[in-house]
GROMACS .gro file of C-alpha atoms in nm:
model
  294
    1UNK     CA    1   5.990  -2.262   1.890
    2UNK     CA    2   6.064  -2.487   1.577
    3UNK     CA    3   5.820  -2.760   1.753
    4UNK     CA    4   5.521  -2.504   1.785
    5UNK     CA    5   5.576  -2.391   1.444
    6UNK     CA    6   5.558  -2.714   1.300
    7UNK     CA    7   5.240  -2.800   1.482
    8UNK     CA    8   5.082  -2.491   1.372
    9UNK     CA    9   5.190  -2.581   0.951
   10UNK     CA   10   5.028  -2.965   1.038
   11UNK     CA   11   4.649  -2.798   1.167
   12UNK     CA   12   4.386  -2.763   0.913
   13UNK     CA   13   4.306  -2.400   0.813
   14UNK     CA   14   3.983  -2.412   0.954
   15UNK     CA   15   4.108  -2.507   1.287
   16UNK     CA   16   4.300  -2.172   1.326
   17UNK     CA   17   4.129  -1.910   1.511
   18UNK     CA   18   4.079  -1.634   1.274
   19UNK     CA   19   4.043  -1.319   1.470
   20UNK     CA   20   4.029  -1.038   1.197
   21UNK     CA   21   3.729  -0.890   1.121
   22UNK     CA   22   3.565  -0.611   0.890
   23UNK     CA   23   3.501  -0.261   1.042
   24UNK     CA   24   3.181  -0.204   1.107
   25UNK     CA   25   3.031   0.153   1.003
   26UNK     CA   26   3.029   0.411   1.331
   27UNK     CA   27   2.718   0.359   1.549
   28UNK     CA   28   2.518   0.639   1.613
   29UNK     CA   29   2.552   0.819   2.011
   30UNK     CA   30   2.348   0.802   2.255
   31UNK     CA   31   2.271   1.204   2.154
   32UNK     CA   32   2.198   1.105   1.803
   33UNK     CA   33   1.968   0.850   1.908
   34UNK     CA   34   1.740   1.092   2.158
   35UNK     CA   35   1.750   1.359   1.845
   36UNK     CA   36   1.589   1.057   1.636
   37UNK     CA   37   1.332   1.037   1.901
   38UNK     CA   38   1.268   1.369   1.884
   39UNK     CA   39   1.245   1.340   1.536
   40UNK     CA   40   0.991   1.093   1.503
   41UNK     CA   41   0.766   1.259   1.778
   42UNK     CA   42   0.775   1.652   1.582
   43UNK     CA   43   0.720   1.508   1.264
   44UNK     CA   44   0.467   1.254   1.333
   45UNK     CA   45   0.290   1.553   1.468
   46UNK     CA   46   0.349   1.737   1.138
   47UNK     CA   47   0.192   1.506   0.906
   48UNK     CA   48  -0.128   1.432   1.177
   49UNK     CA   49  -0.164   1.839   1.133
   50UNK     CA   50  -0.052   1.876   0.757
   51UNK     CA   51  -0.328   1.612   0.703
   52UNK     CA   52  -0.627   1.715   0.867
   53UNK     CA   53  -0.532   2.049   0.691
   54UNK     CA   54  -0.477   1.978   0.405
   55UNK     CA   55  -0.772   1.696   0.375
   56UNK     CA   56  -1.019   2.049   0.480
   57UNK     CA   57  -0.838   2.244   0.233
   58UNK     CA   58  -0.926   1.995  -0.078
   59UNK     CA   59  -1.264   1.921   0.019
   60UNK     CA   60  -1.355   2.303   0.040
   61UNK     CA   61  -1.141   2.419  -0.248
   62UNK     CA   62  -1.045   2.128  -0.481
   63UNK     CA   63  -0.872   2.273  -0.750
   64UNK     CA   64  -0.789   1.968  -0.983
   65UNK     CA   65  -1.021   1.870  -1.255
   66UNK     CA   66  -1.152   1.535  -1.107
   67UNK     CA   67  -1.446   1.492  -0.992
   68UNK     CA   68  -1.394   1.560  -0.586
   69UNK     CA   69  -1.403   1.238  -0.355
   70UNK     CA   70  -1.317   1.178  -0.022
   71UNK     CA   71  -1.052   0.875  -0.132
   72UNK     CA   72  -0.919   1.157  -0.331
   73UNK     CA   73  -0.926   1.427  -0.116
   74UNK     CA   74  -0.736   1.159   0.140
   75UNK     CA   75  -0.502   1.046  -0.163
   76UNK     CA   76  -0.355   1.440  -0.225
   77UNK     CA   77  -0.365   1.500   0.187
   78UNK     CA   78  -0.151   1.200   0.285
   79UNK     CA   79   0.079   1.264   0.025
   80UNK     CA   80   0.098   1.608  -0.023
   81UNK     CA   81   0.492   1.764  -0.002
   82UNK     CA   82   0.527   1.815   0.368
   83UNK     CA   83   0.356   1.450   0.434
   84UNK     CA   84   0.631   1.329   0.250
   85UNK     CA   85   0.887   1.508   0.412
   86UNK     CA   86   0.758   1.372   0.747
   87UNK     CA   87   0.722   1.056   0.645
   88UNK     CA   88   1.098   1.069   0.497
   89UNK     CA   89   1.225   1.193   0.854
   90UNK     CA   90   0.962   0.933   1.075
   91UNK     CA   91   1.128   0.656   0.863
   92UNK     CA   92   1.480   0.752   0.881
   93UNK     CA   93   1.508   0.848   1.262
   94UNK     CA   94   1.303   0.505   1.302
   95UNK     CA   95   1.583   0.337   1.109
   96UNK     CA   96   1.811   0.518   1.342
   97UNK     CA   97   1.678   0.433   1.667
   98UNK     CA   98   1.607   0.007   1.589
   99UNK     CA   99   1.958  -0.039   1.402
  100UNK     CA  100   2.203   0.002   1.680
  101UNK     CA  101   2.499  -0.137   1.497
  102UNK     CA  102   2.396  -0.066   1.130
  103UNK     CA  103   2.518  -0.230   0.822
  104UNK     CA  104   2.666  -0.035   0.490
  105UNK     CA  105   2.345  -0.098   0.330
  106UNK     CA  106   2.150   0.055   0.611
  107UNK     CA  107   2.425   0.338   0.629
  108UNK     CA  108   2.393   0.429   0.285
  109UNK     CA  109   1.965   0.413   0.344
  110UNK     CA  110   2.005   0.647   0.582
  111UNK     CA  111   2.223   0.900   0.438
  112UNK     CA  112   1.950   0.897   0.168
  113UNK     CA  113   1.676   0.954   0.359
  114UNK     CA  114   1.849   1.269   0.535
  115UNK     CA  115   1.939   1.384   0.197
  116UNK     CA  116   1.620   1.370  -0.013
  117UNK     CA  117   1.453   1.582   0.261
  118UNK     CA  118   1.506   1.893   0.096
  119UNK     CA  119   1.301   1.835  -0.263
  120UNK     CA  120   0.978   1.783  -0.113
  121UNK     CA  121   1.027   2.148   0.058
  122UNK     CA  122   1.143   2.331  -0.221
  123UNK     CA  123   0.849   2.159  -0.468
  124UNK     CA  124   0.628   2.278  -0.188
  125UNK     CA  125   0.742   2.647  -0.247
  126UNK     CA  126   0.708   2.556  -0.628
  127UNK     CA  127   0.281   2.428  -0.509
  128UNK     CA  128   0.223   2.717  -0.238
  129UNK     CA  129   0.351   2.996  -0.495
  130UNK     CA  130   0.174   2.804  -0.824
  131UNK     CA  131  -0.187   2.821  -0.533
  132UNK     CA  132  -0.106   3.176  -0.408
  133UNK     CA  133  -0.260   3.305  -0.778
  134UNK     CA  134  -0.556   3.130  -0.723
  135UNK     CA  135  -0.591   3.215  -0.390
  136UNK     CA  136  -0.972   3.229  -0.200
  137UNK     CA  137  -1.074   3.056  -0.522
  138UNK     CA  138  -1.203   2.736  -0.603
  139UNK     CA  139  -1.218   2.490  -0.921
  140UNK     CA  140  -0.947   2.415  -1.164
  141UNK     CA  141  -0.807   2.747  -1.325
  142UNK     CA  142  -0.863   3.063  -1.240
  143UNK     CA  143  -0.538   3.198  -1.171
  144UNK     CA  144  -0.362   3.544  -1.215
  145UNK     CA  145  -0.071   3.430  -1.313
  146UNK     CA  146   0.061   3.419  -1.705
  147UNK     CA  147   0.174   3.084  -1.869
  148UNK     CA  148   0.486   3.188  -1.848
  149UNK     CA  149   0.521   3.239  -1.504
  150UNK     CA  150   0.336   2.925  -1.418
  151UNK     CA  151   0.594   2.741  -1.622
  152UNK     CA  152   0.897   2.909  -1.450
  153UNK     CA  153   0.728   2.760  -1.168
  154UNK     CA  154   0.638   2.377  -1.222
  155UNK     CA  155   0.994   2.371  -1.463
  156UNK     CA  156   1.233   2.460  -1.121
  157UNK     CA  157   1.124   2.132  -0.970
  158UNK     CA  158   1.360   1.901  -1.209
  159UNK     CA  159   1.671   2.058  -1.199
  160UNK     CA  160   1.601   2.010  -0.808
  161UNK     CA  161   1.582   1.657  -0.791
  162UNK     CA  162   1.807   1.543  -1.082
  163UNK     CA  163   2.093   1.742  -0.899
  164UNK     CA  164   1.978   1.630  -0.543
  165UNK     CA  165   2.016   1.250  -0.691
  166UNK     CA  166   2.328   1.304  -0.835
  167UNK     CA  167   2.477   1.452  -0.510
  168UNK     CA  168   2.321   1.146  -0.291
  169UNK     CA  169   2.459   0.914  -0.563
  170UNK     CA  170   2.817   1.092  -0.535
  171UNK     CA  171   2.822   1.078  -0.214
  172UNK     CA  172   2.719   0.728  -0.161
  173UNK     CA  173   2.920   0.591  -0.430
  174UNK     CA  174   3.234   0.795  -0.393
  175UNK     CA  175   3.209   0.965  -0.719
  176UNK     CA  176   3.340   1.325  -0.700
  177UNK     CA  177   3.249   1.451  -1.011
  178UNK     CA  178   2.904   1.327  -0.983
  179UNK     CA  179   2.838   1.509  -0.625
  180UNK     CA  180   3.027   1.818  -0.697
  181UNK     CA  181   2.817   1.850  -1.069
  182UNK     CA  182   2.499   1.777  -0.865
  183UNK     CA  183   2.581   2.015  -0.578
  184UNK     CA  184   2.680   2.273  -0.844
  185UNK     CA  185   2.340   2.283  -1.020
  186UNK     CA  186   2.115   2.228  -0.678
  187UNK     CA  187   2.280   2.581  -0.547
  188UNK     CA  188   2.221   2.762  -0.857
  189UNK     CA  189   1.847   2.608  -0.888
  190UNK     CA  190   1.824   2.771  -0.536
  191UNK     CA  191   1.970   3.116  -0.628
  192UNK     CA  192   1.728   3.098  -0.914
  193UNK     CA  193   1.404   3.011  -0.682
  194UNK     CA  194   1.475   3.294  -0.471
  195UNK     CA  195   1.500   3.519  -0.731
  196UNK     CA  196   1.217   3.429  -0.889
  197UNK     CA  197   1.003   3.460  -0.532
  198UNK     CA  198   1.147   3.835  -0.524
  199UNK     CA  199   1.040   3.917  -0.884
  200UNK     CA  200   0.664   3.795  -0.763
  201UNK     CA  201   0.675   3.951  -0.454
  202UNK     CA  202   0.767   4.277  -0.655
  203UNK     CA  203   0.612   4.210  -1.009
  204UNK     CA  204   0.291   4.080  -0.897
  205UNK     CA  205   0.212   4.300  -0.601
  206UNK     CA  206  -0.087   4.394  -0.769
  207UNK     CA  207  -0.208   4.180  -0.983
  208UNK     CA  208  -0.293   3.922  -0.637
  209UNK     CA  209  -0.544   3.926  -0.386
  210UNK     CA  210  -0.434   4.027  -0.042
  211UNK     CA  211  -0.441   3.639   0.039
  212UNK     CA  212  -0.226   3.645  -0.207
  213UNK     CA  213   0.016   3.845  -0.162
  214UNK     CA  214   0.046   3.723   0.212
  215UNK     CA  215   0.147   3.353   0.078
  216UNK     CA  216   0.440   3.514  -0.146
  217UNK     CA  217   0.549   3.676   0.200
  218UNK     CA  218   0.576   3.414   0.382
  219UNK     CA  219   0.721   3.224   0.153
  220UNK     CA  220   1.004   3.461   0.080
  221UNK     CA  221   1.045   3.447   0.506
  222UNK     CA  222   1.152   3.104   0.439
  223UNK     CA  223   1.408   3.126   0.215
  224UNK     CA  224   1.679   3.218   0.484
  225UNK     CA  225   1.588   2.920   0.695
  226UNK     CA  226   1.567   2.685   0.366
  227UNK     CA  227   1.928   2.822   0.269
  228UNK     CA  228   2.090   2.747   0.676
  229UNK     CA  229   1.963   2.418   0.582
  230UNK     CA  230   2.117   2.389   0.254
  231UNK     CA  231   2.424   2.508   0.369
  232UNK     CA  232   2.428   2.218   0.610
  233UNK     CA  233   2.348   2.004   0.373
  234UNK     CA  234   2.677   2.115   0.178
  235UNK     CA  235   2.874   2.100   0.417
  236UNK     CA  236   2.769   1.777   0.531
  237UNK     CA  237   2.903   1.705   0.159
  238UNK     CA  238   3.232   1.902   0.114
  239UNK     CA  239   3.323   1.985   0.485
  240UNK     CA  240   3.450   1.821   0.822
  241UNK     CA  241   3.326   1.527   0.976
  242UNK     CA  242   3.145   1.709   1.216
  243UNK     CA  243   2.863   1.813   0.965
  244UNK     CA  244   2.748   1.484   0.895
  245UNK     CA  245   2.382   1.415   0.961
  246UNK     CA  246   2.428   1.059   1.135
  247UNK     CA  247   2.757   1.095   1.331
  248UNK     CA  248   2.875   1.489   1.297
  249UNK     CA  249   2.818   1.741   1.622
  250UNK     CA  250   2.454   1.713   1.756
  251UNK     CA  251   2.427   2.080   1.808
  252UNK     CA  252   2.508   2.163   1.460
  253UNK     CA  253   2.257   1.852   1.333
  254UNK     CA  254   2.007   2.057   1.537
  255UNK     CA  255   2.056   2.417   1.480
  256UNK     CA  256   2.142   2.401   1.092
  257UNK     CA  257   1.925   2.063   1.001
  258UNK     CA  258   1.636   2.012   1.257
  259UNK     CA  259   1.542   2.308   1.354
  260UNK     CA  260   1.566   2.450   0.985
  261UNK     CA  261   1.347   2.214   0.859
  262UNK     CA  262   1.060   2.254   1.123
  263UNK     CA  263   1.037   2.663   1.074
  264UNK     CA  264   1.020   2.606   0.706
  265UNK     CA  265   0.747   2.365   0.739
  266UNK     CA  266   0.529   2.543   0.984
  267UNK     CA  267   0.575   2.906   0.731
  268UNK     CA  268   0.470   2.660   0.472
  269UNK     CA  269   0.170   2.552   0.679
  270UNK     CA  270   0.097   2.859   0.761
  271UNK     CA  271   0.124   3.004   0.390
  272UNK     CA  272  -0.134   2.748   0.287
  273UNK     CA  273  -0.376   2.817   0.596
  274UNK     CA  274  -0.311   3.180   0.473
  275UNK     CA  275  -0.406   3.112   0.127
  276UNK     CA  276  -0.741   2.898   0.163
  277UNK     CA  277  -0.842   2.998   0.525
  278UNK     CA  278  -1.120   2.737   0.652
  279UNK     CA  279  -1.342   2.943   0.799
  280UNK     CA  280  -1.310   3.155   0.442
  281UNK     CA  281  -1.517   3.436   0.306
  282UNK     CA  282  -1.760   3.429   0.072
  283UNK     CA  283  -1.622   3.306  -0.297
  284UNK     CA  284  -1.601   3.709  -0.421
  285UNK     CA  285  -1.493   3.878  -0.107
  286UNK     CA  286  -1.187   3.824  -0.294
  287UNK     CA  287  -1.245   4.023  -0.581
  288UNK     CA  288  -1.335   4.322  -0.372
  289UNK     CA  289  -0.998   4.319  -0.178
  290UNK     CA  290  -0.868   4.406  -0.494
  291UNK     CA  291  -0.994   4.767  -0.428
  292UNK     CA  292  -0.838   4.754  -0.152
  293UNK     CA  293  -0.461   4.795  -0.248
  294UNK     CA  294  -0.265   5.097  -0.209
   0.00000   0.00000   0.00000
């Protein structure tokens, strides 16, 4: 034993088998891989229908003050709020499905992705709502809505995604107060949107068109599916292991995450088609609903 021993103190470091090694970050399962798939396929179909949409939608309507192109109209289509929520999923369940064994950095990239997914649907409530007062209209202006409402409405969007990036950053970075701060003021921005889509729903009932009034509707039909989704979200933050979007329980990913997301986005595609209908009436059929209301 005292031979070996002093053998092994006479070898070279480097000649010593070294056979620790760092622990790699969990791989996704073969469940989480087929929901990525999944992913990729429903929301590539999302953004090829969002598009077309939304590219018919600005070319008839065009409510911003340029001068109306096509390389415009394609600019605001492609990159409209639920394009970028596609494209946020596409790239992150793409990530998930070539990285079988992935890094910290593509870890962290990921949990970012899944994360950020929930400002571009709440600034699209903040768009539909801001369109529903011009709705069956075109050209800049023209709204029913008061300054003050359309302020309440653009002004909701920052508290969203300054809280959203301190949560992510929190998270990522292991800093509590940071996440639970962010959290704090994301859930209260929330509580704040939906009240604000009862008072119009309520407030406002006559004041817009029929179109209108359909948009706020549907938008206030979301709300329960955007707050399941939230809740996930949370809990992915604050609770058990097994609501975490890359490596909790697939059924929960699904019901509270997936499945959330998609019914949002098709009421919000629907609220828009609702709103500026392509096949749409003449310019002021849409004054003479107003007669109309009860």
């Amino acid at each position: 034993m005292l031979v070996f021993a002093s053998q092994l103190i006479k070898q070279p470091l480097n000649s010593i088998p070294i056979t620790m090694k760092a622990n790699p970050m969990p791989s996704p399962s073969v469940d989480h891989t087929r929901i990525a798939i999944a992913e990729v396929t429903i929301f590539s179909l999302i953004q090829l229908v969002q598009f077309v949409t939304r590219f018919m939608q600005e070319w008839k309507y065009w409510h911003h003050r340029r001068e109306r192109s096509v390389r415009r109209c394609v600019l605001y289509s492609w990159f409209g709020m639920l394009g970028f929520l596609a494209q946020l999923r596409i790239a992150g369940s793409a990530m998930a499905i070539a990285v079988s064994n992935p890094s910290k950095s593509v870890w962290t990239a990921e949990i970012i992705l899944q994360s950020i997914g929930l400002s571009p649907l709440l600034f699209e409530v903040s768009l539909v709502l801001l369109r529903s007062g011009q709705a069956g209209g075109r050209g800049p202006g023209n709204t029913r809505y008061p300054k003050h409402l359309r302020f309440l409405l653009h002004a909701f969007r920052f508290p969203v995604i300054i809280s959203l990036v301190c949560a992510v950053v929190g998270e990522t970075m292991d800093i509590s107060a940071c996440r639970d701060i962010g959290s704090g003021v994301f859930v209260i921005t929330f509580a704040f949107i939906i009240g604000l889509v009862l008072w119009i729903a309520v407030a406002y009932r006559t004041v817009l068109p029929r179109n209108g009034r359909r948009v706020v509707m549907l938008v206030l039909a979301t709300m329960p599916f955007l707050a399941v989704r939230i809740a996930y979200f949370l809990l992915g933050e604050f609770g058990s292991e097994e609501f975490n979007a890359l490596t909790g329980k697939e059924g929960i990913k699904v019901g509270m995450g997936l499945l959330m997301e998609i019914i949002a986005t098709v009421l919000l595609l629907l609220s828009r088609g609702t709103m500026e209908p392509f096949p749409s009436k003449d310019l002021h059929a849409e004054e003479l609903e107003r007669d109309d209301r009860p």
